[in-house]
Tab-separated table of C-alpha atoms in Angstrom:
chain	number	residue	atom	x	y	z
A	1	MET	CA	-29.925	-21.975	-18.929
A	2	ALA	CA	-33.381	-23.499	-18.640
A	3	GLU	CA	-36.298	-21.170	-19.288
A	4	LYS	CA	-37.667	-22.136	-15.906
A	5	ASP	CA	-34.743	-22.337	-13.511
A	6	GLN	CA	-35.782	-23.859	-10.218
A	7	VAL	CA	-33.716	-22.501	-7.382
A	8	LYS	CA	-34.268	-23.382	-3.749
A	9	LEU	CA	-32.192	-22.168	-0.800
A	10	LEU	CA	-32.227	-23.766	2.638
A	11	GLY	CA	-31.079	-21.185	5.177
A	12	ILE	CA	-31.394	-19.811	8.684
A	13	TRP	CA	-32.388	-16.185	9.273
A	14	ALA	CA	-29.412	-15.572	11.556
A	15	SER	CA	-26.800	-17.447	9.542
A	16	PRO	CA	-24.294	-15.192	7.787
A	17	PHE	CA	-23.511	-18.128	5.514
A	18	SER	CA	-26.999	-18.413	4.065
A	19	ARG	CA	-27.528	-14.616	4.134
A	20	ARG	CA	-24.561	-14.103	1.836
A	21	VAL	CA	-26.018	-16.563	-0.670
A	22	GLU	CA	-29.263	-14.580	-0.622
A	23	MET	CA	-27.274	-11.416	-1.326
A	24	ALA	CA	-25.691	-13.089	-4.354
A	25	LEU	CA	-28.995	-14.421	-5.689
A	26	LYS	CA	-30.624	-10.999	-5.330
A	27	HIS	CA	-27.573	-9.314	-6.885
A	28	LYS	CA	-28.098	-11.485	-9.957
A	29	GLY	CA	-31.868	-11.074	-9.890
A	30	ILE	CA	-32.399	-14.828	-9.605
A	31	PRO	CA	-35.808	-15.829	-8.229
A	32	TYR	CA	-35.596	-18.505	-5.554
A	33	GLU	CA	-37.672	-20.395	-3.040
A	34	TYR	CA	-36.398	-19.910	0.499
A	35	VAL	CA	-36.797	-22.602	3.117
A	36	GLU	CA	-36.210	-21.538	6.720
A	37	GLU	CA	-34.421	-24.192	8.743
A	38	ILE	CA	-34.405	-24.418	12.522
A	39	LEU	CA	-30.984	-24.950	14.042
A	40	GLU	CA	-32.194	-27.223	16.830
A	41	ASN	CA	-34.554	-29.156	14.587
A	42	LYS	CA	-33.105	-29.634	11.132
A	43	SER	CA	-35.496	-30.835	8.491
A	44	PRO	CA	-35.234	-34.310	6.947
A	45	LEU	CA	-34.657	-32.513	3.641
A	46	LEU	CA	-31.587	-30.690	4.965
A	47	LEU	CA	-30.160	-33.849	6.492
A	48	ALA	CA	-30.738	-35.718	3.236
A	49	LEU	CA	-29.165	-33.018	1.075
A	50	ASN	CA	-26.176	-32.368	3.339
A	51	PRO	CA	-25.489	-35.603	5.214
A	52	ILE	CA	-21.801	-34.832	5.726
A	53	HIS	CA	-21.994	-31.412	7.341
A	54	LYS	CA	-25.741	-31.147	8.115
A	55	LYS	CA	-25.568	-27.374	7.700
A	56	VAL	CA	-27.063	-24.484	5.822
A	57	PRO	CA	-26.806	-23.034	3.285
A	58	VAL	CA	-27.900	-25.651	0.776
A	59	LEU	CA	-28.656	-24.529	-2.757
A	60	VAL	CA	-30.723	-26.754	-5.000
A	61	HIS	CA	-30.674	-25.765	-8.667
A	62	ASN	CA	-32.813	-27.814	-11.029
A	63	GLY	CA	-32.434	-30.791	-8.724
A	64	LYS	CA	-28.662	-30.426	-8.244
A	65	THR	CA	-27.364	-29.801	-4.721
A	66	ILE	CA	-24.559	-27.375	-3.997
A	67	LEU	CA	-23.060	-27.073	-0.509
A	68	GLU	CA	-20.711	-24.685	1.358
A	69	SER	CA	-21.291	-20.957	1.017
A	70	HIS	CA	-18.077	-20.137	-0.879
A	71	VAL	CA	-18.697	-22.998	-3.292
A	72	ILE	CA	-22.291	-21.819	-3.773
A	73	LEU	CA	-21.209	-18.228	-4.454
A	74	GLU	CA	-18.748	-19.371	-7.123
A	75	TYR	CA	-21.375	-21.687	-8.625
A	76	ILE	CA	-23.872	-18.841	-8.821
A	77	ASP	CA	-21.276	-16.606	-10.468
A	78	GLU	CA	-20.388	-19.228	-13.065
A	79	THR	CA	-23.957	-20.301	-13.822
A	80	TRP	CA	-25.357	-16.775	-14.126
A	81	PRO	CA	-22.416	-14.727	-15.444
A	82	HIS	CA	-24.156	-11.312	-15.602
A	83	ASN	CA	-23.440	-8.877	-12.725
A	84	PRO	CA	-20.218	-10.742	-11.854
A	85	ILE	CA	-19.417	-11.338	-8.193
A	86	LEU	CA	-15.785	-12.403	-8.435
A	87	PRO	CA	-13.124	-10.190	-10.047
A	88	GLN	CA	-12.162	-11.097	-13.620
A	89	ASP	CA	-8.407	-10.975	-13.071
A	90	PRO	CA	-6.927	-14.231	-11.633
A	91	TYR	CA	-4.680	-12.407	-9.166
A	92	GLU	CA	-7.551	-10.289	-7.830
A	93	ARG	CA	-9.680	-13.444	-7.628
A	94	SER	CA	-6.987	-15.158	-5.584
A	95	LYS	CA	-6.928	-12.195	-3.189
A	96	ALA	CA	-10.714	-12.210	-2.830
A	97	ARG	CA	-10.649	-15.935	-2.057
A	98	PHE	CA	-7.751	-15.477	0.375
A	99	PHE	CA	-9.509	-12.760	2.350
A	100	ALA	CA	-12.797	-14.666	2.303
A	101	LYS	CA	-10.980	-17.558	3.960
A	102	LEU	CA	-9.398	-15.198	6.495
A	103	VAL	CA	-12.836	-13.855	7.401
A	104	ASP	CA	-14.541	-17.220	7.762
A	105	GLU	CA	-11.668	-18.973	9.489
A	106	GLN	CA	-9.352	-16.797	11.571
A	107	ILE	CA	-11.674	-13.823	12.148
A	108	MET	CA	-14.638	-16.101	12.888
A	109	ASN	CA	-12.587	-18.259	15.285
A	110	VAL	CA	-11.135	-15.343	17.199
A	111	GLY	CA	-14.243	-13.180	17.071
A	112	PHE	CA	-16.798	-15.795	17.940
A	113	PHE	CA	-15.695	-19.290	18.986
A	114	SER	CA	-12.762	-18.280	21.186
A	115	MET	CA	-14.565	-15.160	22.378
A	116	ALA	CA	-17.516	-17.275	23.585
A	117	LYS	CA	-15.262	-19.345	25.820
A	118	ALA	CA	-13.145	-16.488	27.202
A	119	ASP	CA	-13.443	-14.483	30.382
A	120	GLU	CA	-13.381	-10.676	30.365
A	121	LYS	CA	-9.616	-10.403	30.228
A	122	GLY	CA	-9.425	-13.084	27.544
A	123	ARG	CA	-11.981	-11.178	25.504
A	124	GLU	CA	-9.820	-8.070	25.468
A	125	VAL	CA	-6.890	-10.124	24.167
A	126	LEU	CA	-9.085	-11.698	21.479
A	127	ALA	CA	-10.526	-8.319	20.512
A	128	GLU	CA	-6.996	-7.100	19.887
A	129	GLN	CA	-6.259	-10.187	17.750
A	130	ALA	CA	-9.457	-9.561	15.795
A	131	ARG	CA	-8.401	-5.944	15.230
A	132	GLU	CA	-5.040	-7.062	13.844
A	133	LEU	CA	-6.783	-9.311	11.350
A	134	ILE	CA	-9.454	-6.791	10.392
A	135	MET	CA	-6.709	-4.226	9.788
A	136	TYR	CA	-5.744	-6.260	6.706
A	137	LEU	CA	-9.283	-5.755	5.403
A	138	GLU	CA	-9.040	-2.066	6.280
A	139	LYS	CA	-5.979	-1.761	4.042
A	140	GLU	CA	-7.761	-3.545	1.180
A	141	LEU	CA	-10.532	-0.963	1.251
A	142	VAL	CA	-8.319	2.089	0.719
A	143	GLY	CA	-9.470	3.945	-2.393
A	144	LYS	CA	-12.509	1.704	-2.857
A	145	ASP	CA	-16.217	1.972	-2.167
A	146	TYR	CA	-16.447	-1.793	-1.767
A	147	PHE	CA	-14.026	-4.724	-1.809
A	148	GLY	CA	-15.334	-5.321	-5.308
A	149	GLY	CA	-14.367	-1.788	-6.343
A	150	LYS	CA	-17.255	0.343	-7.531
A	151	THR	CA	-19.838	-2.359	-6.934
A	152	VAL	CA	-20.402	-5.084	-4.370
A	153	GLY	CA	-18.959	-8.520	-4.943
A	154	PHE	CA	-17.835	-11.807	-3.412
A	155	LEU	CA	-15.767	-10.417	-0.558
A	156	ASP	CA	-18.391	-7.787	0.288
A	157	PHE	CA	-20.985	-10.537	0.660
A	158	VAL	CA	-18.673	-12.770	2.717
A	159	ALA	CA	-17.179	-10.101	4.988
A	160	GLY	CA	-20.386	-8.072	5.160
A	161	SER	CA	-22.574	-10.972	6.204
A	162	LEU	CA	-20.059	-12.085	8.802
A	163	ILE	CA	-18.488	-9.018	10.384
A	164	PRO	CA	-20.810	-6.010	10.645
A	165	PHE	CA	-24.019	-8.036	10.317
A	166	CYS	CA	-23.133	-10.922	12.604
A	167	LEU	CA	-19.960	-10.733	14.729
A	168	GLU	CA	-20.546	-7.087	15.661
A	169	ARG	CA	-23.994	-8.002	16.928
A	170	GLY	CA	-22.328	-10.606	19.137
A	171	TRP	CA	-19.817	-8.076	20.420
A	172	GLU	CA	-22.597	-5.607	21.089
A	173	GLY	CA	-24.300	-8.236	23.221
A	174	ILE	CA	-21.255	-8.527	25.465
A	175	GLY	CA	-20.541	-4.793	25.518
A	176	LEU	CA	-17.360	-5.007	23.482
A	177	GLU	CA	-16.372	-2.413	20.866
A	178	VAL	CA	-13.884	-4.052	18.559
A	179	ILE	CA	-13.976	-1.893	15.432
A	180	THR	CA	-13.653	1.809	16.175
A	181	GLU	CA	-14.127	4.756	13.807
A	182	GLU	CA	-10.764	6.086	14.884
A	183	LYS	CA	-8.766	3.013	13.895
A	184	PHE	CA	-10.962	1.687	11.074
A	185	PRO	CA	-12.290	4.641	9.067
A	186	GLU	CA	-12.297	2.719	5.767
A	187	PHE	CA	-14.158	-0.201	7.292
A	188	LYS	CA	-16.776	2.078	8.822
A	189	LYS	CA	-17.217	3.871	5.495
A	190	TRP	CA	-17.595	0.513	3.757
A	191	VAL	CA	-20.325	-0.582	6.165
A	192	LYS	CA	-22.211	2.672	5.523
A	193	ASN	CA	-21.883	2.040	1.781
A	194	LEU	CA	-23.155	-1.514	2.213
A	195	GLU	CA	-26.154	-0.368	4.189
A	196	LYS	CA	-27.233	1.745	1.209
A	197	VAL	CA	-27.193	-1.230	-1.183
A	198	GLU	CA	-30.734	-2.542	-1.413
A	199	ILE	CA	-29.912	-6.205	-1.988
A	200	VAL	CA	-27.556	-6.194	0.997
A	201	LYS	CA	-29.977	-4.320	3.239
A	202	ASP	CA	-32.671	-6.866	2.429
A	203	CYS	CA	-30.415	-9.646	3.675
A	204	VAL	CA	-29.405	-8.263	7.040
A	205	PRO	CA	-30.982	-10.019	10.048
A	206	PRO	CA	-33.036	-7.719	12.330
A	207	ARG	CA	-30.637	-6.239	14.855
A	208	GLU	CA	-32.203	-6.675	18.289
A	209	LYS	CA	-33.324	-10.224	17.613
A	210	HIS	CA	-29.881	-10.973	16.202
A	211	VAL	CA	-27.985	-9.606	19.223
A	212	GLU	CA	-30.107	-11.857	21.430
A	213	HIS	CA	-29.492	-14.789	19.097
A	214	MET	CA	-25.718	-14.267	19.163
A	215	ASN	CA	-25.763	-14.433	22.969
A	216	TYR	CA	-27.647	-17.697	22.663
A	217	MET	CA	-25.144	-19.050	20.121
A	218	ALA	CA	-22.244	-18.149	22.435
A	219	GLU	CA	-23.992	-20.004	25.252
A	220	ARG	CA	-24.280	-23.050	22.996
A	221	VAL	CA	-20.524	-22.938	22.382
A	222	ARG	CA	-19.821	-22.730	26.111
A	223	SER	CA	-22.015	-25.671	26.931
A	224	SER	CA	-20.747	-27.904	24.129
B	1	MET	CA	7.231	-10.373	-20.332
B	2	ALA	CA	8.899	-13.522	-19.019
B	3	ASN	CA	6.975	-15.401	-16.390
B	4	GLU	CA	8.906	-15.525	-13.156
B	5	VAL	CA	7.489	-18.144	-10.810
B	6	ILE	CA	8.946	-18.878	-7.388
B	7	LEU	CA	7.567	-21.406	-4.937
B	8	LEU	CA	8.496	-21.100	-1.265
B	9	ASP	CA	7.886	-24.527	0.154
B	10	PHE	CA	8.863	-27.196	2.675
B	11	TRP	CA	9.544	-30.643	1.252
B	12	PRO	CA	7.222	-32.824	3.427
B	13	SER	CA	4.269	-30.405	3.183
B	14	MET	CA	1.228	-32.092	1.636
B	15	PHE	CA	0.026	-28.586	0.822
B	16	GLY	CA	3.210	-27.596	-1.006
B	17	MET	CA	2.890	-30.828	-2.984
B	18	ARG	CA	-0.419	-29.607	-4.409
B	19	THR	CA	1.135	-26.492	-5.877
B	20	ARG	CA	4.159	-28.384	-7.214
B	21	ILE	CA	1.849	-30.821	-9.003
B	22	ALA	CA	-0.346	-28.058	-10.449
B	23	LEU	CA	2.658	-26.161	-11.833
B	24	ARG	CA	4.047	-29.311	-13.388
B	25	GLU	CA	0.677	-30.274	-14.862
B	26	LYS	CA	0.765	-26.975	-16.721
B	27	GLY	CA	4.424	-27.267	-17.712
B	28	VAL	CA	5.276	-24.051	-15.863
B	29	GLU	CA	8.965	-23.428	-15.186
B	30	PHE	CA	9.415	-22.465	-11.570
B	31	GLU	CA	12.126	-21.922	-8.987
B	32	TYR	CA	11.642	-24.122	-5.924
B	33	ARG	CA	12.993	-22.633	-2.701
B	34	GLU	CA	13.200	-24.746	0.419
B	35	GLU	CA	12.215	-22.872	3.595
B	36	ASP	CA	13.583	-23.638	7.028
B	37	LEU	CA	10.433	-23.244	9.117
B	38	ARG	CA	12.462	-22.553	12.253
B	39	ASN	CA	14.173	-19.708	10.431
B	40	LYS	CA	11.747	-18.290	7.882
B	41	SER	CA	13.201	-16.209	5.077
B	42	PRO	CA	12.530	-12.455	4.875
B	43	LEU	CA	10.854	-13.117	1.530
B	44	LEU	CA	8.380	-15.570	3.086
B	45	LEU	CA	7.534	-13.124	5.877
B	46	GLN	CA	7.108	-10.333	3.359
B	47	MET	CA	4.958	-12.327	0.917
B	48	ASN	CA	2.768	-14.017	3.540
B	49	PRO	CA	2.746	-11.599	6.473
B	50	ILE	CA	-0.620	-12.733	7.830
B	51	HIS	CA	-0.027	-16.464	8.138
B	52	LYS	CA	3.763	-16.718	7.618
B	53	LYS	CA	3.221	-20.179	6.139
B	54	ILE	CA	4.266	-22.172	3.110
B	55	PRO	CA	3.551	-22.763	0.351
B	56	VAL	CA	3.825	-19.274	-1.112
B	57	LEU	CA	3.555	-18.875	-4.857
B	58	ILE	CA	5.195	-15.722	-6.191
B	59	HIS	CA	4.275	-14.913	-9.791
B	60	ASN	CA	6.074	-11.942	-11.315
B	61	GLY	CA	6.646	-10.568	-7.813
B	62	LYS	CA	3.046	-10.962	-6.608
B	63	PRO	CA	2.198	-13.493	-3.886
B	64	VAL	CA	-0.617	-16.026	-3.950
B	65	ASN	CA	-1.162	-17.771	-0.619
B	66	GLU	CA	-3.006	-20.935	0.460
B	67	SER	CA	-2.402	-24.074	-1.572
B	68	ILE	CA	-5.972	-24.594	-2.747
B	69	ILE	CA	-6.149	-20.959	-3.886
B	70	GLN	CA	-2.805	-21.395	-5.658
B	71	VAL	CA	-4.073	-24.430	-7.577
B	72	GLN	CA	-7.091	-22.443	-8.811
B	73	TYR	CA	-4.877	-19.509	-9.716
B	74	ILE	CA	-2.519	-21.750	-11.701
B	75	ASP	CA	-5.488	-23.284	-13.521
B	76	GLU	CA	-6.827	-19.833	-14.441
B	77	VAL	CA	-3.526	-18.267	-15.538
B	78	TRP	CA	-2.193	-21.238	-17.505
B	79	SER	CA	-5.513	-22.269	-18.937
B	80	HIS	CA	-4.121	-23.569	-22.219
B	81	LYS	CA	-3.436	-27.150	-21.165
B	82	ASN	CA	-4.379	-29.900	-18.727
B	83	PRO	CA	-7.390	-28.246	-17.114
B	84	ILE	CA	-7.425	-28.906	-13.381
B	85	LEU	CA	-11.032	-27.935	-12.680
B	86	PRO	CA	-13.766	-29.220	-15.000
B	87	SER	CA	-15.583	-26.702	-17.194
B	88	ASP	CA	-19.126	-27.447	-16.013
B	89	PRO	CA	-20.175	-25.247	-13.047
B	90	TYR	CA	-21.867	-28.072	-11.170
B	91	GLN	CA	-18.868	-30.383	-11.543
B	92	ARG	CA	-16.639	-27.513	-10.450
B	93	ALA	CA	-18.814	-27.077	-7.363
B	94	GLN	CA	-18.467	-30.782	-6.585
B	95	ALA	CA	-14.676	-30.563	-6.931
B	96	ARG	CA	-14.513	-27.500	-4.682
B	97	PHE	CA	-16.734	-29.157	-2.093
B	98	TRP	CA	-14.476	-32.207	-1.828
B	99	ALA	CA	-11.273	-30.182	-1.686
B	100	ASP	CA	-12.884	-28.140	1.099
B	101	PHE	CA	-13.899	-31.379	2.851
B	102	ILE	CA	-10.288	-32.566	2.747
B	103	ASP	CA	-9.056	-29.268	4.175
B	104	LYS	CA	-11.695	-29.095	6.889
B	105	LYS	CA	-11.591	-32.699	8.049
B	106	LEU	CA	-8.540	-34.650	6.941
B	107	TYR	CA	-5.762	-32.394	8.201
B	108	ASP	CA	-6.956	-32.238	11.825
B	109	ALA	CA	-7.730	-35.950	11.929
B	110	GLN	CA	-4.347	-37.019	10.527
B	111	ARG	CA	-2.582	-34.738	12.967
B	112	LYS	CA	-4.076	-36.648	15.897
B	113	VAL	CA	-2.843	-39.900	14.375
B	114	TRP	CA	0.857	-38.970	14.482
B	115	ALA	CA	1.023	-36.249	17.133
B	116	THR	CA	-0.878	-37.904	19.996
B	117	LYS	CA	-1.115	-41.198	21.809
B	118	GLY	CA	-3.530	-43.277	23.841
B	119	GLY	CA	-7.229	-42.473	23.757
B	120	GLU	CA	-6.787	-39.277	21.780
B	121	GLN	CA	-4.841	-41.124	19.096
B	122	GLU	CA	-7.408	-43.929	18.948
B	123	ALA	CA	-10.199	-41.411	18.465
B	124	GLY	CA	-8.146	-39.597	15.826
B	125	LYS	CA	-7.439	-42.853	14.028
B	126	LYS	CA	-11.135	-43.722	13.955
B	127	ASP	CA	-12.019	-40.286	12.508
B	128	PHE	CA	-9.183	-40.507	10.008
B	129	ILE	CA	-10.311	-43.901	8.707
B	130	GLU	CA	-13.906	-42.725	8.464
B	131	ILE	CA	-12.841	-39.683	6.441
B	132	LEU	CA	-10.779	-41.838	4.082
B	133	LYS	CA	-13.745	-44.176	3.674
B	134	THR	CA	-15.981	-41.232	2.800
B	135	LEU	CA	-13.448	-40.173	0.178
B	136	GLU	CA	-13.154	-43.720	-1.142
B	137	SER	CA	-16.920	-43.874	-1.437
B	138	GLU	CA	-16.933	-40.585	-3.351
B	139	LEU	CA	-14.276	-41.931	-5.708
B	140	GLY	CA	-16.436	-44.988	-6.380
B	141	ASP	CA	-15.472	-46.786	-9.576
B	142	LYS	CA	-14.138	-43.695	-11.300
B	143	PRO	CA	-10.443	-43.586	-12.249
B	144	TYR	CA	-10.088	-40.163	-10.641
B	145	PHE	CA	-12.283	-38.081	-8.370
B	146	GLY	CA	-13.414	-35.899	-11.269
B	147	GLY	CA	-14.052	-38.860	-13.557
B	148	ASP	CA	-11.769	-39.828	-16.417
B	149	ASP	CA	-9.330	-36.997	-15.943
B	150	PHE	CA	-6.838	-36.269	-13.175
B	151	GLY	CA	-7.786	-32.996	-11.517
B	152	TYR	CA	-8.494	-30.762	-8.560
B	153	VAL	CA	-9.548	-33.231	-5.874
B	154	ASP	CA	-6.824	-35.714	-6.832
B	155	ILE	CA	-4.292	-32.896	-6.472
B	156	ALA	CA	-5.788	-31.837	-3.118
B	157	LEU	CA	-5.535	-35.341	-1.674
B	158	ILE	CA	-2.546	-37.167	-3.158
B	159	GLY	CA	0.165	-35.492	-1.033
B	160	PHE	CA	-1.282	-36.993	2.145
B	161	TYR	CA	-0.288	-40.405	0.771
B	162	THR	CA	3.388	-39.687	1.514
B	163	TRP	CA	2.450	-39.496	5.190
B	164	PHE	CA	0.529	-42.815	5.194
B	165	PRO	CA	3.441	-45.024	6.291
B	166	ALA	CA	4.052	-42.619	9.184
B	167	TYR	CA	0.392	-42.823	10.277
B	168	GLU	CA	0.492	-46.623	9.995
B	169	LYS	CA	3.679	-46.813	12.011
B	170	PHE	CA	2.603	-44.600	14.892
B	171	ALA	CA	-1.019	-45.695	15.152
B	172	ASN	CA	-0.419	-49.308	14.283
B	173	PHE	CA	-2.846	-50.008	11.465
B	174	SER	CA	-2.951	-50.686	7.736
B	175	ILE	CA	-4.515	-48.047	5.547
B	176	GLU	CA	-4.657	-50.316	2.490
B	177	SER	CA	-6.761	-52.852	4.359
B	178	GLU	CA	-9.216	-50.099	5.283
B	179	VAL	CA	-9.431	-48.350	1.910
B	180	PRO	CA	-8.015	-50.611	-0.830
B	181	LYS	CA	-9.703	-48.719	-3.666
B	182	LEU	CA	-8.174	-45.479	-2.489
B	183	ILE	CA	-4.726	-47.084	-2.526
B	184	ALA	CA	-5.383	-48.268	-6.082
B	185	TRP	CA	-6.173	-44.640	-6.960
B	186	VAL	CA	-2.913	-43.551	-5.313
B	187	LYS	CA	-0.940	-45.959	-7.477
B	188	LYS	CA	-2.599	-44.625	-10.611
B	189	CYS	CA	-1.782	-41.022	-9.613
B	190	LEU	CA	1.844	-41.916	-8.927
B	191	GLN	CA	2.217	-42.954	-12.560
B	192	ARG	CA	1.646	-39.359	-13.556
B	193	GLU	CA	4.901	-37.475	-14.064
B	194	SER	CA	3.738	-34.300	-12.316
B	195	VAL	CA	2.900	-36.336	-9.217
B	196	ALA	CA	5.973	-38.571	-9.234
B	197	LYS	CA	8.238	-35.530	-9.475
B	198	SER	CA	6.413	-33.582	-6.764
B	199	LEU	CA	6.096	-36.145	-4.004
B	200	PRO	CA	8.955	-36.942	-1.619
B	201	ASP	CA	9.923	-40.485	-0.654
B	202	PRO	CA	7.424	-41.623	2.006
B	203	GLU	CA	10.305	-43.251	3.917
B	204	LYS	CA	11.975	-39.872	4.298
B	205	VAL	CA	8.655	-38.377	5.390
B	206	THR	CA	8.339	-41.091	8.046
B	207	GLU	CA	11.805	-40.235	9.375
B	208	PHE	CA	10.812	-36.585	9.492
B	209	VAL	CA	7.502	-37.303	11.269
B	210	SER	CA	9.331	-39.570	13.683
B	211	GLU	CA	11.532	-36.663	14.784
B	212	LEU	CA	8.574	-34.304	14.903
B	213	ARG	CA	6.502	-36.731	16.984
B	214	LYS	CA	9.110	-36.622	19.752
B	215	LYS	CA	8.178	-32.993	20.387
B	216	PHE	CA	4.529	-33.855	20.932
B	217	VAL	CA	4.752	-37.325	22.424
B	218	PRO	CA	7.816	-37.563	24.664
B	219	GLU	CA	8.718	-41.223	24.897
């Protein structure tokens, strides 16, 4: 690695996808320059670096551009191997990747995109679907402090940035309790554990502002 | 301990094809089991309870789901030959990005080409061609997506080729005339034993898609 690694991250304060990259960079103690993007007014730099998707996060490392949060997390783990994020065992790695996909695809779709377009009755149905999916995460947490075991890792960053620190803020905004203590004790315990981890805490968007933002994002989905 | 590898699959699946190719690239002996998707086996439902989909890779009794995750798993477990992902982290990130691009964009677009008609199909066809052109542009003058060696992105994409005649038939266009360099890449991949053995006859795929299309587009 170069003596002077230049790392730049383009992100949005409310985006779970760029927040999780920040968690990983902080976990590895990698200094970086953060550039705040505005959703409704993306910078020429962002559009130049990510012409295909035009989204954050974008990581620039010594002039090389890396896109897509999962790809970035794996790149970070491989480039700076200390404090590993992904499990060492291939089977455990495959499970972490599988659940990360479940979180960002099915749970995200049900818990946000579909939820934004549903009426009250529809929301109850979707909440139940979300619970069924999150139950699989609940089972993964049995006997563990974090998905990564004794320390935080890839799936903690992915699921943490998306579920408690993003989707739940959206659900709060519409008065919906999806994840209850009664049905999800492991999940609730995991969130409490996460909140005590400094590098995670530092990367959680401020709650009130975020709840408001999630309402705005849902409105954007409805009007698109 | 002997390696027991079972693949639950469905012959026309472009996703199953990825896993077949990866296993063959590594010279892994495996048992191929054909699933009837209208009557899924208890083993499939047990090994992939969340999605209930193929392909499912079962290695010494433990399931690995999602084709792109399976290909990475195979590369990591049988790391002794024919690396699928490059060793450089930045090149690996590029490969992962393009495989993700294929999964995010190509599948939905191709579905519109064979499963719809009229305006929706025209729009789907336009998207589909644009996506193929983006991929062709990424390939550039390289023999394979990763450069000199056959690898991850080639494996992610090649299976879709078996569906090309079906797309051409139902949406009335020629893929080769749109992306000739990509077709040249296809031909090179087909010369590889792992690919030739893992891909079904495109004619049979077209027959299959023809039947399937009737469910979505009643004539």
